[in-house]
XYZ file of C-alpha atoms in Angstrom:
378
model
C 91.582 81.369 136.572
C 92.398 81.988 132.909
C 94.766 84.914 132.418
C 96.028 86.751 129.364
C 99.138 88.178 127.755
C 99.244 90.760 124.983
C 102.402 91.189 122.925
C 102.736 94.941 122.670
C 106.445 95.631 122.239
C 106.851 95.901 118.465
C 108.381 98.849 116.646
C 105.453 99.263 114.268
C 107.906 99.881 111.426
C 105.311 99.564 108.668
C 103.132 102.210 110.360
C 105.827 104.852 110.419
C 105.847 107.809 110.717
C 102.787 107.420 112.989
C 104.669 105.129 115.370
C 107.602 107.497 115.737
C 105.677 109.212 118.542
C 102.936 106.715 119.450
C 103.607 103.074 120.450
C 101.879 100.717 118.033
C 99.872 99.263 120.920
C 98.362 102.698 121.645
C 97.362 103.461 118.065
C 93.673 104.467 118.290
C 90.951 102.312 116.792
C 87.708 104.338 116.827
C 89.274 106.590 119.459
C 90.414 103.818 121.788
C 93.899 102.204 121.791
C 93.989 98.865 120.025
C 95.172 96.920 123.087
C 92.608 98.612 125.310
C 89.964 97.082 123.072
C 91.737 93.735 123.411
C 91.856 94.050 127.206
C 88.106 94.687 127.272
C 87.513 91.627 125.057
C 89.530 89.489 127.467
C 87.642 90.973 130.406
C 84.324 90.017 128.778
C 85.544 86.389 128.791
C 86.242 86.496 132.527
C 89.952 87.344 132.375
C 90.930 89.604 135.261
C 94.728 89.404 135.176
C 96.704 90.426 132.102
C 100.378 90.746 131.234
C 101.489 93.394 128.752
C 104.781 92.400 127.134
C 106.249 95.806 126.384
C 109.490 97.094 124.948
C 109.369 100.104 122.622
C 108.180 103.247 124.458
C 107.288 101.043 127.418
C 106.963 104.013 129.786
C 104.226 105.502 127.609
C 102.253 102.240 127.709
C 102.718 101.867 131.467
C 101.644 105.448 132.115
C 98.481 104.945 130.074
C 97.310 101.661 131.624
C 98.928 101.777 135.060
C 97.913 98.805 137.199
C 94.727 98.266 135.172
C 92.325 99.369 137.897
C 90.656 101.902 135.578
C 89.653 99.029 133.261
C 88.685 96.646 136.055
C 91.631 94.261 135.590
C 95.056 93.710 137.114
C 97.931 94.445 134.729
C 101.507 93.197 135.013
C 104.375 94.165 132.719
C 107.394 92.415 131.291
C 110.019 94.494 129.562
C 112.275 93.003 126.878
C 115.782 94.420 127.019
C 116.401 92.935 123.588
C 114.058 91.183 121.102
C 112.993 87.767 122.411
C 110.515 86.727 119.723
C 106.866 85.877 120.314
C 107.635 82.751 122.354
C 110.516 84.327 124.242
C 108.186 87.138 125.282
C 105.727 84.788 126.972
C 108.575 82.831 128.566
C 109.523 86.082 130.349
C 105.988 86.099 131.808
C 106.035 82.466 132.951
C 105.811 83.334 136.643
C 102.520 85.151 136.011
C 101.044 82.523 133.666
C 102.256 79.112 134.845
C 99.290 78.222 137.063
C 96.516 77.972 134.453
C 95.768 78.264 130.764
C 95.987 81.741 129.259
C 95.089 83.794 126.214
C 97.927 85.154 124.112
C 97.193 88.008 121.691
C 99.226 89.841 119.106
C 98.754 93.507 119.961
C 98.084 94.758 116.432
C 94.730 93.190 115.517
C 91.060 93.984 115.989
C 88.375 91.305 116.113
C 84.896 90.881 117.560
C 84.382 87.169 118.232
C 83.379 85.557 121.518
C 86.516 84.827 123.546
C 84.552 82.830 126.124
C 83.325 80.438 123.424
C 86.904 79.951 122.226
C 87.849 79.059 125.806
C 85.066 76.453 125.943
C 86.360 74.934 122.706
C 89.913 74.818 124.059
C 88.811 73.106 127.263
C 86.805 70.573 125.252
C 89.733 69.383 123.124
C 92.293 69.439 125.940
C 95.253 70.238 123.723
C 98.347 72.232 124.579
C 97.160 75.091 122.401
C 94.237 76.463 120.382
C 94.726 78.979 117.571
C 91.957 81.273 116.358
C 91.693 80.908 112.590
C 90.074 83.148 110.009
C 89.411 82.212 106.393
C 90.694 84.916 104.046
C 90.173 85.195 100.313
C 93.868 86.068 99.935
C 95.937 84.443 102.701
C 99.320 85.251 101.129
C 100.283 87.852 103.775
C 99.778 85.501 106.708
C 100.638 82.115 108.143
C 98.367 79.431 106.688
C 96.803 76.638 108.755
C 96.306 73.120 107.405
C 93.433 71.746 109.489
C 91.228 68.715 109.951
C 87.722 70.163 109.816
C 86.182 67.061 111.395
C 88.301 67.101 114.546
C 89.383 70.786 114.516
C 92.927 69.518 114.892
C 95.633 71.685 113.392
C 97.764 69.407 111.240
C 100.384 71.805 109.990
C 101.390 75.389 110.542
C 102.881 77.136 107.500
C 104.507 80.545 107.609
C 103.640 82.764 104.646
C 106.851 81.993 102.745
C 106.210 78.244 103.111
C 102.706 78.242 101.643
C 102.570 77.363 97.953
C 99.048 77.754 96.509
C 97.945 74.946 94.174
C 98.994 75.748 90.601
C 99.995 79.206 91.785
C 96.361 80.279 92.245
C 95.246 82.223 95.303
C 92.558 80.276 97.136
C 90.729 81.033 100.410
C 92.478 79.434 103.369
C 92.350 79.665 107.183
C 95.095 81.892 108.535
C 96.559 82.394 111.970
C 94.440 85.187 113.484
C 96.943 86.021 116.232
C 94.807 84.912 119.190
C 95.776 81.764 121.103
C 94.845 79.861 124.230
C 97.797 77.987 125.697
C 98.357 75.580 128.570
C 101.319 76.013 130.931
C 102.852 72.974 129.192
C 103.746 75.353 126.341
C 106.680 76.639 128.382
C 108.430 73.268 128.064
C 108.715 73.922 124.312
C 110.464 77.287 124.781
C 114.152 77.581 125.611
C 114.762 80.210 128.311
C 116.691 83.391 127.583
C 116.598 82.787 123.833
C 114.898 84.522 120.930
C 112.159 82.070 119.968
C 109.200 82.432 117.583
C 106.052 80.658 118.720
C 104.825 80.500 115.109
C 108.041 79.142 113.579
C 109.702 77.198 116.408
C 106.940 76.095 118.785
C 103.619 75.551 117.033
C 105.009 73.178 114.352
C 106.350 70.905 117.115
C 103.071 70.975 119.046
C 101.155 70.203 115.834
C 103.417 67.218 115.107
C 102.472 65.834 118.515
C 98.742 66.247 117.689
C 98.265 68.682 120.564
C 97.298 71.787 118.610
C 93.745 72.774 117.605
C 92.110 75.642 115.788
C 89.011 77.684 116.514
C 87.386 79.182 113.386
C 86.139 82.741 113.853
C 83.755 84.906 111.855
C 83.003 88.594 111.831
C 85.561 91.367 111.932
C 89.230 90.495 111.897
C 91.867 92.933 110.731
C 95.490 93.600 111.530
C 96.761 97.170 111.550
C 100.203 96.464 110.158
C 100.064 99.153 107.450
C 98.446 102.620 107.276
C 95.755 101.507 104.826
C 94.971 98.535 107.091
C 94.684 100.971 109.997
C 92.180 103.174 108.170
C 90.144 100.161 107.042
C 90.159 98.661 110.544
C 88.759 101.878 111.994
C 85.973 102.008 109.438
C 85.093 98.325 109.876
C 84.885 98.586 113.651
C 82.924 101.840 113.524
C 80.359 100.207 111.239
C 80.194 97.182 113.550
C 79.622 99.349 116.633
C 76.855 101.283 114.881
C 75.152 98.089 113.710
C 75.086 96.754 117.269
C 73.497 99.896 118.728
C 69.746 99.935 119.202
C 67.692 102.375 117.175
C 68.741 104.248 114.068
C 72.055 105.635 115.262
C 74.115 106.679 112.252
C 77.127 108.309 113.913
C 79.106 108.131 117.154
C 79.209 111.735 118.365
C 80.132 112.727 121.915
C 77.665 114.935 123.788
C 80.319 117.613 124.336
C 80.765 118.265 120.604
C 79.871 121.713 119.224
C 78.729 121.534 115.594
C 77.318 124.479 113.659
C 73.809 123.710 112.304
C 74.935 124.448 108.735
C 77.572 121.705 108.836
C 76.756 118.339 107.248
C 77.722 115.088 108.958
C 77.680 112.275 106.397
C 77.493 108.926 108.163
C 79.264 106.936 109.335
C 81.397 109.228 111.484
C 82.909 109.157 114.955
C 83.607 112.443 116.737
C 85.317 112.520 120.144
C 85.127 114.836 123.135
C 85.255 118.645 123.011
C 85.428 118.881 119.232
C 84.370 122.170 117.623
C 83.208 122.260 114.000
C 82.310 125.634 112.494
C 79.782 126.486 109.771
C 79.457 125.086 106.255
C 81.726 122.096 106.826
C 81.207 118.604 105.425
C 82.419 115.722 107.591
C 82.249 112.147 106.353
C 81.605 109.554 105.332
C 84.148 107.255 106.998
C 85.754 109.814 109.297
C 87.021 109.235 112.838
C 87.937 112.384 114.784
C 89.603 112.265 118.192
C 89.291 114.646 121.151
C 89.835 118.419 121.368
C 89.960 118.996 117.618
C 89.024 122.368 116.086
C 87.702 122.538 112.515
C 87.076 125.973 111.030
C 84.591 127.074 108.363
C 84.067 125.448 104.973
C 86.300 122.460 105.635
C 85.674 119.053 104.040
C 86.949 115.791 105.521
C 86.153 112.287 104.287
C 87.606 108.792 104.520
C 90.240 109.866 107.071
C 91.506 109.493 110.630
C 92.100 112.617 112.703
C 93.809 112.166 116.075
C 93.591 114.377 119.168
C 94.356 118.073 119.627
C 94.683 119.029 115.959
C 93.628 122.330 114.367
C 92.146 122.856 110.888
C 91.744 126.356 109.491
C 89.216 127.537 106.896
C 88.701 126.064 103.445
C 90.618 122.834 104.048
C 89.976 119.674 102.047
C 91.091 116.273 103.337
C 90.468 112.758 102.036
C 92.209 109.394 102.352
C 94.529 110.678 105.053
C 95.728 109.944 108.576
C 96.558 113.042 110.586
C 98.135 112.407 113.961
C 97.832 114.435 117.159
C 98.703 118.125 117.568
C 98.888 118.916 113.870
C 98.107 122.381 112.502
C 96.591 122.763 109.046
C 96.417 126.367 107.832
C 93.764 127.778 105.478
C 93.192 126.740 101.861
C 95.126 123.478 102.232
C 94.306 120.322 100.252
C 95.436 116.950 101.599
C 94.202 114.326 99.171
C 95.354 110.712 99.143
C 93.907 108.023 96.922
C 92.225 104.775 97.878
C 95.501 102.850 98.059
C 98.081 105.512 98.940
C 97.269 107.733 101.883
C 98.672 111.051 102.991
C 100.094 110.650 106.511
C 101.100 113.388 108.922
C 102.829 112.356 112.132
C 102.486 114.337 115.374
C 103.036 118.111 115.496
C 103.218 118.590 111.730
C 102.361 122.088 110.463
C 101.050 122.564 106.924
C 101.316 126.167 105.734
C 98.476 127.964 103.943
C 97.642 127.226 100.293
C 99.670 123.986 100.277
C 98.485 121.032 98.187
C 99.488 117.483 99.083
C 97.931 115.272 96.437
C 98.908 111.621 96.038
C 99.296 110.719 92.382
C 100.980 107.949 90.404
C 100.333 105.500 93.255
C 102.795 107.169 95.617
C 101.949 107.716 99.311
C 102.930 110.982 100.992
C 104.141 111.143 104.588
C 105.769 113.628 106.966
C 107.597 112.916 110.210
C 106.785 114.604 113.498
C 107.442 118.324 113.947
C 107.959 118.941 110.226
C 106.743 122.137 108.577
C 105.281 121.590 105.121
C 106.139 124.503 102.819
C 106.010 123.014 99.323
C 103.309 121.426 97.202
C 103.289 117.782 96.172
C 100.862 117.096 93.347
């Protein structure tokens, strides 16, 4: 039976300071960890046994998922003592994966395509590997795939620094979407106990042997490598979930939420469990609020992510921000990012009353966990 492995051991450096206290793999996407959504996608394709390749804050990941029973799958773990690369990580899991083909996912992407159809395509072409590909208008941040559209064969795999657009112009190209199906034969391409990149060291060799194929995907695909990507990914997935619901559902609001009748909810919004929102507030559009959050009177929040257990006092204004768990925002505070440069508060940050944090001159603002914000930035 087809299994799966999710690479979930990265440091999440580009997402700091958020990932100083939360493993990148547990970063919430519409109030559910990114790799939990991936596990459920694999489960929908019939996968019942999954390996999580963990490293950074591995105990936190293991405590959250346990043996996988809660999600209806069996979860194994491999733990890298030192960085092994994307291929080295799956080589560590060979004993779990060697009996059949398996999905391999990068643990920092969201997508909504049909995994079972990708598996049918892989079985049809009988290659060593199949790579999900996504055409992007600007592929410069990703590895580019040179493909034969008639046979779906992947002819060449170019890392981002190797791709030279014709005449220097950016043109739409298929990129590596970070989802693969691999046969056990892939292990013969990976040296044991070495740091090996599957993208740089393995896939080019498989492509040269004409044993690598691609599977074009449509719909949502987004990595969460940077804070702005993370905000956009949440909004995209929230919109997708709402579109797929029957009826005219405009927001995702848990039944336990307590919202004063005078408060306006501007769709689309997601509001988690046990949230309290007092009178004369304005929430949305494009707001995702986690669980056990308290929002006092006359507070405005838009285009932002709010994690669990945070407190917002009266007369607070927030836009273009990511506020992590257990933060405290005192009264008359303004936290205003712009569309490209967000304001980011890591866990347990306290912002004192009357403070203004306003991103100007294209400069993001961020605070590490347990900081107390006493001075204005504007």
